[in-house]
Each structure stands twice: as C-alpha cells, then as structure tokens.
Coordinates of C-alpha atoms in Angstrom, one line a residue:
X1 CA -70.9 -33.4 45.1
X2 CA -70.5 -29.4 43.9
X3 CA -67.2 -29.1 46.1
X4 CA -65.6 -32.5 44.5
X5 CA -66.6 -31.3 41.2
X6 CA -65.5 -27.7 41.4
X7 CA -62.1 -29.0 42.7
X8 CA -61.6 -31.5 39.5
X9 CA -62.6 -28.7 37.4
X10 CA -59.9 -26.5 39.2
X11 CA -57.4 -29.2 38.7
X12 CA -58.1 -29.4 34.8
X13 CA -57.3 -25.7 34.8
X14 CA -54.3 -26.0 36.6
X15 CA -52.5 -28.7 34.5
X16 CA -53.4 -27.2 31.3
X17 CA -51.8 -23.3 32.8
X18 CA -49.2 -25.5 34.2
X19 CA -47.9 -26.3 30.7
X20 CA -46.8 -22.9 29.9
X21 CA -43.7 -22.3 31.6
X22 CA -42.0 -20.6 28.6
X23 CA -42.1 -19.3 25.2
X24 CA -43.4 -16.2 23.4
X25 CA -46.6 -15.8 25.4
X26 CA -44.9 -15.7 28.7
X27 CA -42.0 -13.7 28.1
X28 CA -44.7 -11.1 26.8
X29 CA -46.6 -11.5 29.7
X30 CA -43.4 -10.7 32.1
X31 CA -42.5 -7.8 29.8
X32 CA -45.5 -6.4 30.4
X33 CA -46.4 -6.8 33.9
X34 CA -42.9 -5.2 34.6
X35 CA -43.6 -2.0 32.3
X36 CA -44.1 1.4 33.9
X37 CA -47.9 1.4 32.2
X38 CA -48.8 -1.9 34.3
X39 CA -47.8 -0.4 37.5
X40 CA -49.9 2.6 36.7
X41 CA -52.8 0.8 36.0
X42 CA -52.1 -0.9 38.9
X43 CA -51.8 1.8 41.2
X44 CA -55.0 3.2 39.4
X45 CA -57.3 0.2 40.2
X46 CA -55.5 0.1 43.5
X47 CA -57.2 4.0 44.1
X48 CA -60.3 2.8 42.6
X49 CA -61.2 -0.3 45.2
X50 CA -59.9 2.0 47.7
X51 CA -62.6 4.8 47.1
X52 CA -65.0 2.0 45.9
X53 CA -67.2 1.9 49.1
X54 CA -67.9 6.0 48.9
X55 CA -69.0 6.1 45.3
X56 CA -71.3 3.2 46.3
X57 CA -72.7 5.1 49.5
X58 CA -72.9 8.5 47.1
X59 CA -75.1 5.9 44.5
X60 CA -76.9 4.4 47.3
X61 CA -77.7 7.7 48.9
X62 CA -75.9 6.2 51.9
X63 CA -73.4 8.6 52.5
X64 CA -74.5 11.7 54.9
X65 CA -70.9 12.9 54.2
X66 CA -71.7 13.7 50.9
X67 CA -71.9 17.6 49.8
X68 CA -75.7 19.3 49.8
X69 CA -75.3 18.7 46.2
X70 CA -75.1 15.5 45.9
X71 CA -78.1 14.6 48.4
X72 CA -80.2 17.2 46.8
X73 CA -79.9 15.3 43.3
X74 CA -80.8 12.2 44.7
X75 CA -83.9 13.6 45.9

C-alpha cells in the first residue's frame, strides 16, 4: 500500500512541475544555473561531500589519521 501511494503522490508532483515549461521563473532559473556563482557553489559542495567522510571520522573520533591535536581534544 506505501509503495502505491508514494508513487501517486510522485505522479501529482510531476504533473504539476510538468506545467512549467516556460516563462519568467524558468528563464531565471536557466540564467542562473548557467552563472559563474552556480558553478562555484557547485564545485564548493562538490569539495564538501568529497571531504564529508573525514570531518565525520575527526567528529566521531574515528580517524587515527588525524593530527595529535585533534585526538587529544577529543579526549
């Protein structure tokens, strides 16, 4: 029952996205995602999931690669 609802639900989103194929709001949207901020902020999020799993393990105390430092203020 969950999957046949959460596909109807999806399908509802979908048609009422699927309605704006133009206008003010999309022509923003392209400007935008085409600017060179975007692609920075891109690039920058891009850095952040990439070094995501060591600033987790330096949280977690689950990095041994981290510097004396670090370990010795966990402790």
């Amino acid at each position: 029952m969950d999957d046949d609802m959460a596909r109807l639900e999806a399908s509802t989103r979908a048609r009422e996205l699927a309605r704006y194929t133009g206008g003010p709001m999309v022509d923003t949207a392209y400007r935008l995602a085409s600017s060179e901020e975007y692609a920075e902020a891109l690039e920058l999020w891009s850095n952040r999931e990439r070094d995501r799993p060591q600033h987790l393990g330096r949280l977690t105390g689950a990095n041994p690669s981290a510097p004396d430092e670090e370990r010795f203020l966990r402790e």
